[in-house]
mmCIF file of C-alpha atoms in Angstrom:
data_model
loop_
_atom_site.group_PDB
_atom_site.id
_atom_site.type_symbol
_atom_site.label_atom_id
_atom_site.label_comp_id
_atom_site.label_asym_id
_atom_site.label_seq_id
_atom_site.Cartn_x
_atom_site.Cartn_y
_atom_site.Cartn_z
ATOM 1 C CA UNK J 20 -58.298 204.857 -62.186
ATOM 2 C CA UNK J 21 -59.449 203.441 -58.824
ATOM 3 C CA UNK J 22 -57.928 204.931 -55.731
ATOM 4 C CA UNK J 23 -56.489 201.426 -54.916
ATOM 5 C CA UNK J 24 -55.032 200.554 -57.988
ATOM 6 C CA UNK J 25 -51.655 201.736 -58.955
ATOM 7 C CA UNK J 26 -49.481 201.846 -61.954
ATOM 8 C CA UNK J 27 -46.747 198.752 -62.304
ATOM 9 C CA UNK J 28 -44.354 201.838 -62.324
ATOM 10 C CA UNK J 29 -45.129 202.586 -59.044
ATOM 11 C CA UNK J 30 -42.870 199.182 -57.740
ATOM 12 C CA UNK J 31 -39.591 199.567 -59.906
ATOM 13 C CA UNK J 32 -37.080 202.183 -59.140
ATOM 14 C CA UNK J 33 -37.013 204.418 -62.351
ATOM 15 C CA UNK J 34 -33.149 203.585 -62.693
ATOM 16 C CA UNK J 35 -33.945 199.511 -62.786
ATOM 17 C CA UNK J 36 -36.403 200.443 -65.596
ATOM 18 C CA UNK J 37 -34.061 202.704 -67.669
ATOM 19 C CA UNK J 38 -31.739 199.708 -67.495
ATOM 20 C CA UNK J 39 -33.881 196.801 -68.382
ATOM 21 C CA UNK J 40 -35.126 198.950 -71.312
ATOM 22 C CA UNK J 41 -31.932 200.280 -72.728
ATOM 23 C CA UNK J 42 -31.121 196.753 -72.972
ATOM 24 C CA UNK J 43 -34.221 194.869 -74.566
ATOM 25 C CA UNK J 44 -33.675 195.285 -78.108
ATOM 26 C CA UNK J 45 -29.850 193.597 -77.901
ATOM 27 C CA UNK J 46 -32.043 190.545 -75.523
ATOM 28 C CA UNK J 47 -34.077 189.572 -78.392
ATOM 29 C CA UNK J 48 -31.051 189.774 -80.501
ATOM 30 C CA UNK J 49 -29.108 187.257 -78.011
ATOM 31 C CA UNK J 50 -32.177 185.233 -77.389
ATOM 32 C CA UNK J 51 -31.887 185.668 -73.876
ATOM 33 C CA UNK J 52 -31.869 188.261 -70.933
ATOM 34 C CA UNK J 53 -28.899 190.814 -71.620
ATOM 35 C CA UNK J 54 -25.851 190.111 -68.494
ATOM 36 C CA UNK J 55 -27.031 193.619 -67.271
ATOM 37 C CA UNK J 56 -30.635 192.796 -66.670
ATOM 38 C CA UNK J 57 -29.362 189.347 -65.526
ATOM 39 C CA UNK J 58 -27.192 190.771 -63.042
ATOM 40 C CA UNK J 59 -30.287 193.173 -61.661
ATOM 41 C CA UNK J 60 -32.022 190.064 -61.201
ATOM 42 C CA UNK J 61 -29.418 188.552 -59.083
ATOM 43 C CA UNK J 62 -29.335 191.809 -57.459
ATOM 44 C CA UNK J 63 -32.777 191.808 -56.522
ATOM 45 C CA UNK J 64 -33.184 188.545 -56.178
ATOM 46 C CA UNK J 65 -36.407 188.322 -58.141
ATOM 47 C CA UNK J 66 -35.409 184.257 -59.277
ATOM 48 C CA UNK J 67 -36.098 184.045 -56.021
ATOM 49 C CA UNK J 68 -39.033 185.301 -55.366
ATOM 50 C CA UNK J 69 -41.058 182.300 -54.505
ATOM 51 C CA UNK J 70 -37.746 180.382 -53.291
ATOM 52 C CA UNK J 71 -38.634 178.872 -49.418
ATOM 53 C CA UNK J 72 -37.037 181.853 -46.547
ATOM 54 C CA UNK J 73 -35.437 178.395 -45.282
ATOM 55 C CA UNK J 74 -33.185 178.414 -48.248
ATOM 56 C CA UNK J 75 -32.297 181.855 -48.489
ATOM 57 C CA UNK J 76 -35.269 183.103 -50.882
ATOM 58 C CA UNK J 77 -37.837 185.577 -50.347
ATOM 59 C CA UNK J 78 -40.982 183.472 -49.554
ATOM 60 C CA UNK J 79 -43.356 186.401 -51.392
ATOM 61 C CA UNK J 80 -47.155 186.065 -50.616
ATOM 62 C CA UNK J 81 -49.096 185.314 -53.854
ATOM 63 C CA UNK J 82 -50.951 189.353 -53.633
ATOM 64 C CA UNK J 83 -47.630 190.689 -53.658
ATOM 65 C CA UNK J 84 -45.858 188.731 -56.065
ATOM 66 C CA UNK J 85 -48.404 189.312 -58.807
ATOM 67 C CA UNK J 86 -48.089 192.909 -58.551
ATOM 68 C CA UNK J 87 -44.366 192.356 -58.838
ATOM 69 C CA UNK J 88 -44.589 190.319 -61.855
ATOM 70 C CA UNK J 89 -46.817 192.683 -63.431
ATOM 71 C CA UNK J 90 -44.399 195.742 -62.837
ATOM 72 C CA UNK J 91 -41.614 193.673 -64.101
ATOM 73 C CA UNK J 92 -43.653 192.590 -67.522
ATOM 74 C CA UNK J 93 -44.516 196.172 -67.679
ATOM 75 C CA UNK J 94 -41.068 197.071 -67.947
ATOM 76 C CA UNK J 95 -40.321 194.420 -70.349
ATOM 77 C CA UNK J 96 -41.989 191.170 -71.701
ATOM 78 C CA UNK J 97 -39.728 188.786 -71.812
ATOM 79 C CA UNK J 98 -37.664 189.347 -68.647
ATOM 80 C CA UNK J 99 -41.068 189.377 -66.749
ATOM 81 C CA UNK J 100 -41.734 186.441 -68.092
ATOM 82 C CA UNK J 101 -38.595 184.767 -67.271
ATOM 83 C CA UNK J 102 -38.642 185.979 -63.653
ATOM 84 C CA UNK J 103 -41.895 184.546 -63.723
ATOM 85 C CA UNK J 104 -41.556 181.383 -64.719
ATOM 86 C CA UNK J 105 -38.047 180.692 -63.218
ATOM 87 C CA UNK J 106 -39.717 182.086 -59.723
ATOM 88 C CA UNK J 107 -42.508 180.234 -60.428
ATOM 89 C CA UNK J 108 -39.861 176.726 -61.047
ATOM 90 C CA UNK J 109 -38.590 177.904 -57.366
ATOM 91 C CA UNK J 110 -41.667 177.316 -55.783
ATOM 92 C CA UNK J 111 -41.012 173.784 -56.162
ATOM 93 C CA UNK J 112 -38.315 174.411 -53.329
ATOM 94 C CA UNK J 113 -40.898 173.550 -50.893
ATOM 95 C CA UNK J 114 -41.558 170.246 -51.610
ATOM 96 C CA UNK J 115 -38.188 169.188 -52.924
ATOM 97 C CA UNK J 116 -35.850 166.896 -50.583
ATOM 98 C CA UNK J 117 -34.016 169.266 -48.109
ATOM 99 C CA UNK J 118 -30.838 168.172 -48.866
ATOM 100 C CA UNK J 119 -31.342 168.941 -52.457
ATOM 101 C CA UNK J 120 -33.059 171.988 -51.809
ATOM 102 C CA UNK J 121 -30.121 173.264 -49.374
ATOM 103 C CA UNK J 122 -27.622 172.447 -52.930
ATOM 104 C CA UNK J 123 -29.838 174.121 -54.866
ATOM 105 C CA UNK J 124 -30.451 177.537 -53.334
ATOM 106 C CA UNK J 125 -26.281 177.436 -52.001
ATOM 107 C CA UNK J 126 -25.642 179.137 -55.223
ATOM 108 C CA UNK J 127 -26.771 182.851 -55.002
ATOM 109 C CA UNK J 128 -27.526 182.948 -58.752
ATOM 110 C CA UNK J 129 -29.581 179.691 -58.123
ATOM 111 C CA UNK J 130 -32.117 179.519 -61.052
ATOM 112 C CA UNK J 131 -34.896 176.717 -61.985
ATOM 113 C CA UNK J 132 -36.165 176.640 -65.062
ATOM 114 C CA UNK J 133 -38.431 173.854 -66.662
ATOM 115 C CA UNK J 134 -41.295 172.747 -68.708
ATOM 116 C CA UNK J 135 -45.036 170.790 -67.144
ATOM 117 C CA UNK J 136 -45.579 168.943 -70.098
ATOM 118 C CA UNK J 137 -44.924 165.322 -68.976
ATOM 119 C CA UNK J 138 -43.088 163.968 -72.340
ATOM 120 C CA UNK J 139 -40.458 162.334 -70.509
ATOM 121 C CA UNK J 140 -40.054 159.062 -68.702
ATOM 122 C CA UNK J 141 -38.994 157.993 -65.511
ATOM 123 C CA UNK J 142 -38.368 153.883 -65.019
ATOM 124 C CA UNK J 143 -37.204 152.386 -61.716
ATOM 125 C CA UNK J 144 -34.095 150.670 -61.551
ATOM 126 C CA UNK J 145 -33.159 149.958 -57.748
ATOM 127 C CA UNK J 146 -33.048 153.539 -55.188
ATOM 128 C CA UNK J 147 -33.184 155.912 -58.428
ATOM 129 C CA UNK J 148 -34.994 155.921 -62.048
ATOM 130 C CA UNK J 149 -33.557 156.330 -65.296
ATOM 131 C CA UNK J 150 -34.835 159.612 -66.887
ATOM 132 C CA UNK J 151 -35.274 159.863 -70.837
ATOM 133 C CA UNK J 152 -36.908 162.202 -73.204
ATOM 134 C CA UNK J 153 -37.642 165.879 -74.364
ATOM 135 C CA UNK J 154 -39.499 168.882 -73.256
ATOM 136 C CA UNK J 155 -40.513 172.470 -75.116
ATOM 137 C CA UNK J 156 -40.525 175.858 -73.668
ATOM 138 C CA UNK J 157 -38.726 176.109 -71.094
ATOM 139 C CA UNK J 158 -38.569 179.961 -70.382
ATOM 140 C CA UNK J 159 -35.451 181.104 -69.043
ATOM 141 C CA UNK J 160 -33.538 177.928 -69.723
ATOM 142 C CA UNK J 161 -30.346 179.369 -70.598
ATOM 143 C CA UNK J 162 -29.923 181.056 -67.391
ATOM 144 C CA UNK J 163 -31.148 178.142 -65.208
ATOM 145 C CA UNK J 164 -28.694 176.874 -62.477
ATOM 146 C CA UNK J 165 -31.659 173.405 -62.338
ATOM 147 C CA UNK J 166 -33.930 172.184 -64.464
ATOM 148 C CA UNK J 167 -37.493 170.359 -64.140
ATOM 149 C CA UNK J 168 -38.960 167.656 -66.074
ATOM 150 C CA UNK J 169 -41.891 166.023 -65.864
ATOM 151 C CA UNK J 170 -42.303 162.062 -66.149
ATOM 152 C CA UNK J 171 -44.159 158.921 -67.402
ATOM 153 C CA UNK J 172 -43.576 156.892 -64.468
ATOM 154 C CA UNK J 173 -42.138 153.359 -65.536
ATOM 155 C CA UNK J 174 -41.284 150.168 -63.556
ATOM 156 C CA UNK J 175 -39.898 147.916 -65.792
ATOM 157 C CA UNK J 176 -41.764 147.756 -69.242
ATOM 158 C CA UNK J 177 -45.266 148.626 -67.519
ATOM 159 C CA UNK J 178 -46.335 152.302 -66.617
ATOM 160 C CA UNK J 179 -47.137 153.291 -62.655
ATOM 161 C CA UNK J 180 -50.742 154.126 -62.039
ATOM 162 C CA UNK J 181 -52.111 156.776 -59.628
ATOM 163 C CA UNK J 182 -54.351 156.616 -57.095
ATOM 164 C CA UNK J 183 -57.389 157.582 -59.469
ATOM 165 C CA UNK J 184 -55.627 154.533 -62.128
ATOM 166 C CA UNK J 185 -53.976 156.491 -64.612
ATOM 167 C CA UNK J 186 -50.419 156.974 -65.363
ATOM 168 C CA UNK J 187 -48.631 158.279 -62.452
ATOM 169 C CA UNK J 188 -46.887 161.349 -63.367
ATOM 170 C CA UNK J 189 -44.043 163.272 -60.831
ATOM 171 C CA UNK J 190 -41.841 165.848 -61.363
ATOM 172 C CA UNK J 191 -37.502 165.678 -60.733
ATOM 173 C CA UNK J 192 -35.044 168.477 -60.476
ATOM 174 C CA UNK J 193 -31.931 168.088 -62.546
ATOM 175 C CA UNK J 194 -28.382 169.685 -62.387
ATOM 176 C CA UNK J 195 -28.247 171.703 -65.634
ATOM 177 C CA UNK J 196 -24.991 169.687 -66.899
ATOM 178 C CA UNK J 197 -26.654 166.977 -67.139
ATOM 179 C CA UNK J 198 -29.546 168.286 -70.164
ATOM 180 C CA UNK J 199 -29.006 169.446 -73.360
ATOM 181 C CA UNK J 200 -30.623 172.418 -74.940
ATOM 182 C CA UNK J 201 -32.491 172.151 -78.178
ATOM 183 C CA UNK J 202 -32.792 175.423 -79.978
ATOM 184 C CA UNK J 203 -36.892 175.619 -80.878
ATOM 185 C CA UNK J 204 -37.994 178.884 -79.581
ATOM 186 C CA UNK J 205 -38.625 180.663 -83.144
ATOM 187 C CA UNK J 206 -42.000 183.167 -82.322
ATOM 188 C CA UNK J 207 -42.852 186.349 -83.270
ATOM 189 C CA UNK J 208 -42.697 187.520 -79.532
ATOM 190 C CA UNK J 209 -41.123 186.947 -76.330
ATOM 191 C CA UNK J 210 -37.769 186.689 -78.092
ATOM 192 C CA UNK J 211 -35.395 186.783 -75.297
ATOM 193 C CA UNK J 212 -36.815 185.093 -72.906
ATOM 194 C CA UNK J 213 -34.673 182.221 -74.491
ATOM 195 C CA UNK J 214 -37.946 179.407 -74.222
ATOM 196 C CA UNK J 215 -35.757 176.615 -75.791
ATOM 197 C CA UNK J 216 -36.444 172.644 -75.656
ATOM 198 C CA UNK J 217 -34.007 170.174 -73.718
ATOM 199 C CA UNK J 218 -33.770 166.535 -73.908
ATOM 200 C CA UNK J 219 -32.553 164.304 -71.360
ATOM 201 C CA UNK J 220 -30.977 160.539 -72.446
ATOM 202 C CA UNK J 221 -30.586 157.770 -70.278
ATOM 203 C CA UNK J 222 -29.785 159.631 -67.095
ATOM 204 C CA UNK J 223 -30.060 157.849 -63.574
ATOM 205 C CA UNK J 224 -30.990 160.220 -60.999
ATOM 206 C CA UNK J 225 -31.313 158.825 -57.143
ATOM 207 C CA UNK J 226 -35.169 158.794 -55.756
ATOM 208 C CA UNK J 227 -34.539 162.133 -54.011
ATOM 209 C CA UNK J 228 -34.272 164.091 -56.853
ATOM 210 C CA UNK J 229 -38.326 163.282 -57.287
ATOM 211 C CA UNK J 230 -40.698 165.231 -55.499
ATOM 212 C CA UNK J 231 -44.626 165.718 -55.551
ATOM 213 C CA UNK J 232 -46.481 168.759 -56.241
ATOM 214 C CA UNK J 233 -49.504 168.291 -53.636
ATOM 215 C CA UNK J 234 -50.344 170.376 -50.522
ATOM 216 C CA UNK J 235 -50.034 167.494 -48.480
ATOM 217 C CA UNK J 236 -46.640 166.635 -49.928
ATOM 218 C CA UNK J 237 -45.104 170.364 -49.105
ATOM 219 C CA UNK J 238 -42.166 170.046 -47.094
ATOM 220 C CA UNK J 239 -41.552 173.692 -46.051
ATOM 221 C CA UNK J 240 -44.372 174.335 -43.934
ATOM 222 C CA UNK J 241 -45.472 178.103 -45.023
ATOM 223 C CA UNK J 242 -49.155 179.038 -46.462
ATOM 224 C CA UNK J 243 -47.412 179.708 -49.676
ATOM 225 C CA UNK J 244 -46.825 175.889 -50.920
ATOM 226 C CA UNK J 245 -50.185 174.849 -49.933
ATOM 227 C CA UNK J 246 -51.734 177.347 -52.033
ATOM 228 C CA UNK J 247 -53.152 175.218 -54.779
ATOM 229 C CA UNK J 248 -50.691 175.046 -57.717
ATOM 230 C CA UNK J 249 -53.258 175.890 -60.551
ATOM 231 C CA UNK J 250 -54.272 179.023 -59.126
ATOM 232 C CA UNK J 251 -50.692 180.240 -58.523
ATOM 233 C CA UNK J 252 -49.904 179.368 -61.960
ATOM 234 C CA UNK J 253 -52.943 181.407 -63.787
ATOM 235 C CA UNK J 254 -52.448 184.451 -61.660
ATOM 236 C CA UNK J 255 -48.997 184.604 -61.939
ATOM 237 C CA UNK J 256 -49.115 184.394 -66.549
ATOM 238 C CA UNK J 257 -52.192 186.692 -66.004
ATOM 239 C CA UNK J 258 -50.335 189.328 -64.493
ATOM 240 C CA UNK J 259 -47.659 189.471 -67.103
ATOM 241 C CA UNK J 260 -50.359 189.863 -69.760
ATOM 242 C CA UNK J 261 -52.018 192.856 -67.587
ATOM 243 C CA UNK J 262 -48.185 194.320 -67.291
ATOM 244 C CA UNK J 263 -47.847 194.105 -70.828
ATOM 245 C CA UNK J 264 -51.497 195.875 -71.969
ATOM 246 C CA UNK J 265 -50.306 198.346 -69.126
ATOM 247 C CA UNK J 266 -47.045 199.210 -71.294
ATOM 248 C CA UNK J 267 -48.676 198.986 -74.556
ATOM 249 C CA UNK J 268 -51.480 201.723 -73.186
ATOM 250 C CA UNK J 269 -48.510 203.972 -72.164
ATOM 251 C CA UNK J 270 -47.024 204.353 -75.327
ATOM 252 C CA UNK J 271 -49.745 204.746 -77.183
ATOM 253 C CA UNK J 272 -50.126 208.287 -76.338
ATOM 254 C CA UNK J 273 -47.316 209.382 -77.733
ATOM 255 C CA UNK J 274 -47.416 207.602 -80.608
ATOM 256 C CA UNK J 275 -50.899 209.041 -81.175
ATOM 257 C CA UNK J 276 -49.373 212.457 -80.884
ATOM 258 C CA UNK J 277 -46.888 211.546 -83.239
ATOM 259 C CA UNK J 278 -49.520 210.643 -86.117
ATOM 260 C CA UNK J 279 -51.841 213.941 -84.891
ATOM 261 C CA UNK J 280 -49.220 216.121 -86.471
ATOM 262 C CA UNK J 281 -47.284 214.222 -88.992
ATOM 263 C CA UNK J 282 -50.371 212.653 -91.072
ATOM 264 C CA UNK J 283 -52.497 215.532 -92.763
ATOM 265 C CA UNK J 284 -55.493 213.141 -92.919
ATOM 266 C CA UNK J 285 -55.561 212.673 -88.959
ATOM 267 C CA UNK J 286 -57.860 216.127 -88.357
ATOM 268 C CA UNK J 287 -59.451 216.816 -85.267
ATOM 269 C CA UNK J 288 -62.327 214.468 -84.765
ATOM 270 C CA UNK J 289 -60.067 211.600 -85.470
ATOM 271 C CA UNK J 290 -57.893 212.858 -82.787
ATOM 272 C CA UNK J 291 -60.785 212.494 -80.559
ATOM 273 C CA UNK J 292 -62.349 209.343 -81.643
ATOM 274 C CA UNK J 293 -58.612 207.969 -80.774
ATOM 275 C CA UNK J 294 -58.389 209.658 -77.623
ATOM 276 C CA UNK J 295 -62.206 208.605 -76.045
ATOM 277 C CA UNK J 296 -60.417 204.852 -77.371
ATOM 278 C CA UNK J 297 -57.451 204.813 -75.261
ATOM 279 C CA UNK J 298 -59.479 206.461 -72.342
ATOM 280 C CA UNK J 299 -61.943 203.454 -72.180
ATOM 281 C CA UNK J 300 -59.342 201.115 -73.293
ATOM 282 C CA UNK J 301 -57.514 202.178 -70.099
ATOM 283 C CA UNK J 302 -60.397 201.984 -67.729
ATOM 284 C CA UNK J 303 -61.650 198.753 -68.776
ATOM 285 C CA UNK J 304 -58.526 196.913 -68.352
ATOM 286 C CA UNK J 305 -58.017 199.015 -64.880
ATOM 287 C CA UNK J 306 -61.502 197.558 -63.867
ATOM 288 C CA UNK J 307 -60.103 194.064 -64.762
ATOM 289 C CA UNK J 308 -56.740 194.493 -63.023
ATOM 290 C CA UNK J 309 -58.736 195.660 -59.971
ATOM 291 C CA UNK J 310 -60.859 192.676 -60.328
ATOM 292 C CA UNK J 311 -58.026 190.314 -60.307
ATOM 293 C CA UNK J 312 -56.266 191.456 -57.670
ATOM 294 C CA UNK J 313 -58.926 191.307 -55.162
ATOM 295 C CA UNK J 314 -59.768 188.315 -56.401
ATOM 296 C CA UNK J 315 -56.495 187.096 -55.636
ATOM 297 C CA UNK J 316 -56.052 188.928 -51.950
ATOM 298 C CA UNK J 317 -59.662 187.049 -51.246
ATOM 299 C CA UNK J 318 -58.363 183.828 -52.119
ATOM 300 C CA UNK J 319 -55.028 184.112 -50.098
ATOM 301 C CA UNK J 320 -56.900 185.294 -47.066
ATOM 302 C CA UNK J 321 -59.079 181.976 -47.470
ATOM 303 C CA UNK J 322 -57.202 179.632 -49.618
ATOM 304 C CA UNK J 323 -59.665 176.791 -48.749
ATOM 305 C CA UNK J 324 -62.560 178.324 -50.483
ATOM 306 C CA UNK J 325 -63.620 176.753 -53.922
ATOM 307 C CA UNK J 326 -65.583 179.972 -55.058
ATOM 308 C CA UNK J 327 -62.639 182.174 -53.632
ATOM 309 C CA UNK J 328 -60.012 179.882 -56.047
ATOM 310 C CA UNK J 329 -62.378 179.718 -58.949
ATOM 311 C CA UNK J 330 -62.722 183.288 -58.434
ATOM 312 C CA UNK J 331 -58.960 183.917 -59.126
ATOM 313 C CA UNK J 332 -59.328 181.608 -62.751
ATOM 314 C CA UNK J 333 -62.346 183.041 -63.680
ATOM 315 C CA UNK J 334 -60.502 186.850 -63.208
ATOM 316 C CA UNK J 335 -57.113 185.605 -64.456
ATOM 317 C CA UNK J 336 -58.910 184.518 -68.036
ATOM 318 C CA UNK J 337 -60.900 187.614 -68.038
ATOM 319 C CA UNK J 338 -58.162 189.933 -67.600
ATOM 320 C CA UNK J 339 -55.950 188.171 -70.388
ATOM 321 C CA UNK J 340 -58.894 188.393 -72.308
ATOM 322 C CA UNK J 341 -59.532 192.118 -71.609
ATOM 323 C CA UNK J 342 -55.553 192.650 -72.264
ATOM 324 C CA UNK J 343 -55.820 191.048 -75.369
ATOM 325 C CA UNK J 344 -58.876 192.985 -76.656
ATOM 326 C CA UNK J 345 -58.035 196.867 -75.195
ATOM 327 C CA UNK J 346 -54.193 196.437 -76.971
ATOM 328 C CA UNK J 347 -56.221 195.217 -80.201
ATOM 329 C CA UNK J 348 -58.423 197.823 -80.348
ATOM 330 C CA UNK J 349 -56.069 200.403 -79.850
ATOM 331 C CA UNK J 350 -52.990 199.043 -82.348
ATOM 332 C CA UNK J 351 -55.257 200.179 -85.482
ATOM 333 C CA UNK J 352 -54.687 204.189 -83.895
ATOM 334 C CA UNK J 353 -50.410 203.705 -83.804
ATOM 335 C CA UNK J 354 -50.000 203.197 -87.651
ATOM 336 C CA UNK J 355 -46.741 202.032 -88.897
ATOM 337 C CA UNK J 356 -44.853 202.830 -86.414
ATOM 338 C CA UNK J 357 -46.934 200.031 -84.639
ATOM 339 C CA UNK J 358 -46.431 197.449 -87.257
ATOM 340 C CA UNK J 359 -42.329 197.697 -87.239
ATOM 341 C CA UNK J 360 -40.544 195.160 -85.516
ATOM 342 C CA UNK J 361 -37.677 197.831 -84.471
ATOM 343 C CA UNK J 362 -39.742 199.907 -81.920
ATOM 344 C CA UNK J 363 -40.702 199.227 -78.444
ATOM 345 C CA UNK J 364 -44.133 199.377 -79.175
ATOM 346 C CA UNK J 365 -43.880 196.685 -81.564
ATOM 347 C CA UNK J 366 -42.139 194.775 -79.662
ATOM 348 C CA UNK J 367 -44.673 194.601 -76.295
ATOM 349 C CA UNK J 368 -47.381 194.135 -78.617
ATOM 350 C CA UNK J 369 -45.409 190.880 -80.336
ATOM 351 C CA UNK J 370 -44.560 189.363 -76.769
ATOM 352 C CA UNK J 371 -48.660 190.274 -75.633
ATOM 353 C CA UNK J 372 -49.710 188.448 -78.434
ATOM 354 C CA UNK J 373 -47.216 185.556 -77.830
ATOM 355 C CA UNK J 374 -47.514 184.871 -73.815
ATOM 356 C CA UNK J 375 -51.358 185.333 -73.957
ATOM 357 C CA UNK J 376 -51.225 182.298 -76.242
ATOM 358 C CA UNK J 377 -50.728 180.299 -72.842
ATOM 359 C CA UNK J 378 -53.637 177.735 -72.845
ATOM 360 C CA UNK J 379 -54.226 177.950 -69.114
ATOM 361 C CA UNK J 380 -55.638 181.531 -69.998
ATOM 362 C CA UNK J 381 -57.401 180.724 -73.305
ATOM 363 C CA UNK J 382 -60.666 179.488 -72.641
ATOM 364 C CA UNK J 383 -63.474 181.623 -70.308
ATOM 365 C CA UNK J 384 -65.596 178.906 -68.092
#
């Protein structure tokens, strides 16, 4: 392993991973964090990791966060995940109206959860718009404090256009009371991270409750909310998948071990053949970690550079795609134990194969 590239571990205090292990398996049966590993994310404050200092959150640069989020999907899928996206849903803190903001982020267990898929509408009527539809996976939902949706803009029975002529399309925080949760999140992976629908009908919401996701449009004036959006977003999923191939590679030692001496047609040269594996499984996805996250420093120190952002896609795709491959080489070597949905490493190699599904990491350019 590089000299400048360290294991997730390294970031979590061995106690906070005991804790948020011991309690994954009863997560996925809740369908949601466990209150223990909820409460060490109050504790730690990692909902509000992106959150604007203004309002109390932490403000994280984008180099440090994603090493974060990685150590956090390392020590479990889903919570990463939900820290993830419900940190990510508290970016939008600094470009939402102030005085909503300051209501928001009041509450210390303030949490924003939300979907970008823009299946709702939003039609004028007077100073506000009344907000109708439904959204899918919305990670975290059933901890969230706020929720996001993402609108059809309407004025009257004729949609809004942009500036470019198509349908005008802007996001609006809502208080959780007034959404209702659709249970829909039925996947072989990423169980507890709770990713449930909502639906939202006939609800008038004042014109400050809209805000626009633009650099230009950033209210909080801080490096981190003009960092283009995209980029965040890819980086930020990427490094959960790299946490997760990260976790997956650590337990596949032992259970290697475990089939050396308890399967009499595992001899020595197959103990080798699945050794060399997991030794160039683990350097190739170190190489691609290390890629990433300089590609990602680079960009932050220069955040107006195209190649610099295309850069950070280009290693965010390659490193889910690396992820994806080095667990899927390997999983053949774990036998059974591998393939049963009651063990751990089961379990990280369900949620892998369920958040790498994301399509913003998909497709290579």
């Amino acid at each position: 392993m590089p000299n400048s590239l360290n294991h997730p571990s390294t970031l979590l205090k061995p106690e906070w991973v005991e804790l948020i292990r011991r309690h994954a398996p009863e997560a996925e049966t809740l369908g949601k964090l466990h209150p223990e590993q909820l409460e060490l994310v109050y504790d730690q404050q990692w909902f509000n990791l992106l959150s604007p200092k203004e309002y109390g959150g932490l403000g994280t640069p984008l180099p440090d966060l994603i090493k974060m989020e990685e150590a956090l999907a390392w020590a479990d899928g889903s919570l990463g995940w939900v820290v993830t996206l419900c940190c990510g849903a508290g970016w939008f803190g600094g470009f939402i109206d102030p005085g909503i903001a300051q209501q928001i982020y009041r509450d210390k267990q303030a949490c924003l959860a939300g979907s970008g898929a823009p299946t709702g509408t939003a039609t004028i009527i007077g100073d506000g718009y009344i907000i109708n539809g439904s959204w899918k996976y919305a990670s975290g939902v059933h901890h969230a404090t706020y929720i996001t949706v993402n609108c059809n803009i309407i004025d009257g029975d004729r949609p809004v256009l942009d500036a470019k002529g198509g349908q005008l399309i802007l996001p609006f925080v809502l208080d959780r009371a007034d959404v209702r949760l659709i249970s829909g999140w039925k996947y072989i992976g990423m169980i507890a991270t709770g990713s449930d629908a909502y639906a939202v009908d006939n609800l008038y919401v004042d014109k400050n409750r809209c805000f626009e996701i633009d650099p230009a449009a950033a209210i909080v004036d801080s490096q981190l909310y003009t960092y283009p959006f995209m980029q965040l977003a890819e980086a930020t999923l990427a490094a959960n998948i790299s946490g997760l191939a990260v976790h997956f590679i650590d337990l596949c030692k032992p259970a290697f071990d475990f089939k050396a001496t308890n399967i009499r047609r595992v001899n020595a040269v197959n103990v080798l053949v699945m050794n060399e594996a997991l030794q160039s499984a683990t350097a190739l996805l170190n190489q691609a970690r290390e890629s990433f996250f300089e590609a990602v420093e680079a960009s932050w120190n220069n955040p107006k550079s195209e190649a610099l952002l295309k850069a950070v896609s280009n290693s965010s795709r390659m490193l889910a795609k690396i992820a994806r491959e080095t667990v899927d080489e390997l999983f053949p070597y774990c036998g059974l134990l591998a393939a049963s949905p009651d063990t751990e490493i089961n379990r990280v190699w369900r949620d892998l194969h369920t958040a790498s599904q994301h399509s913003l990491l998909t497709f290579l350019d």
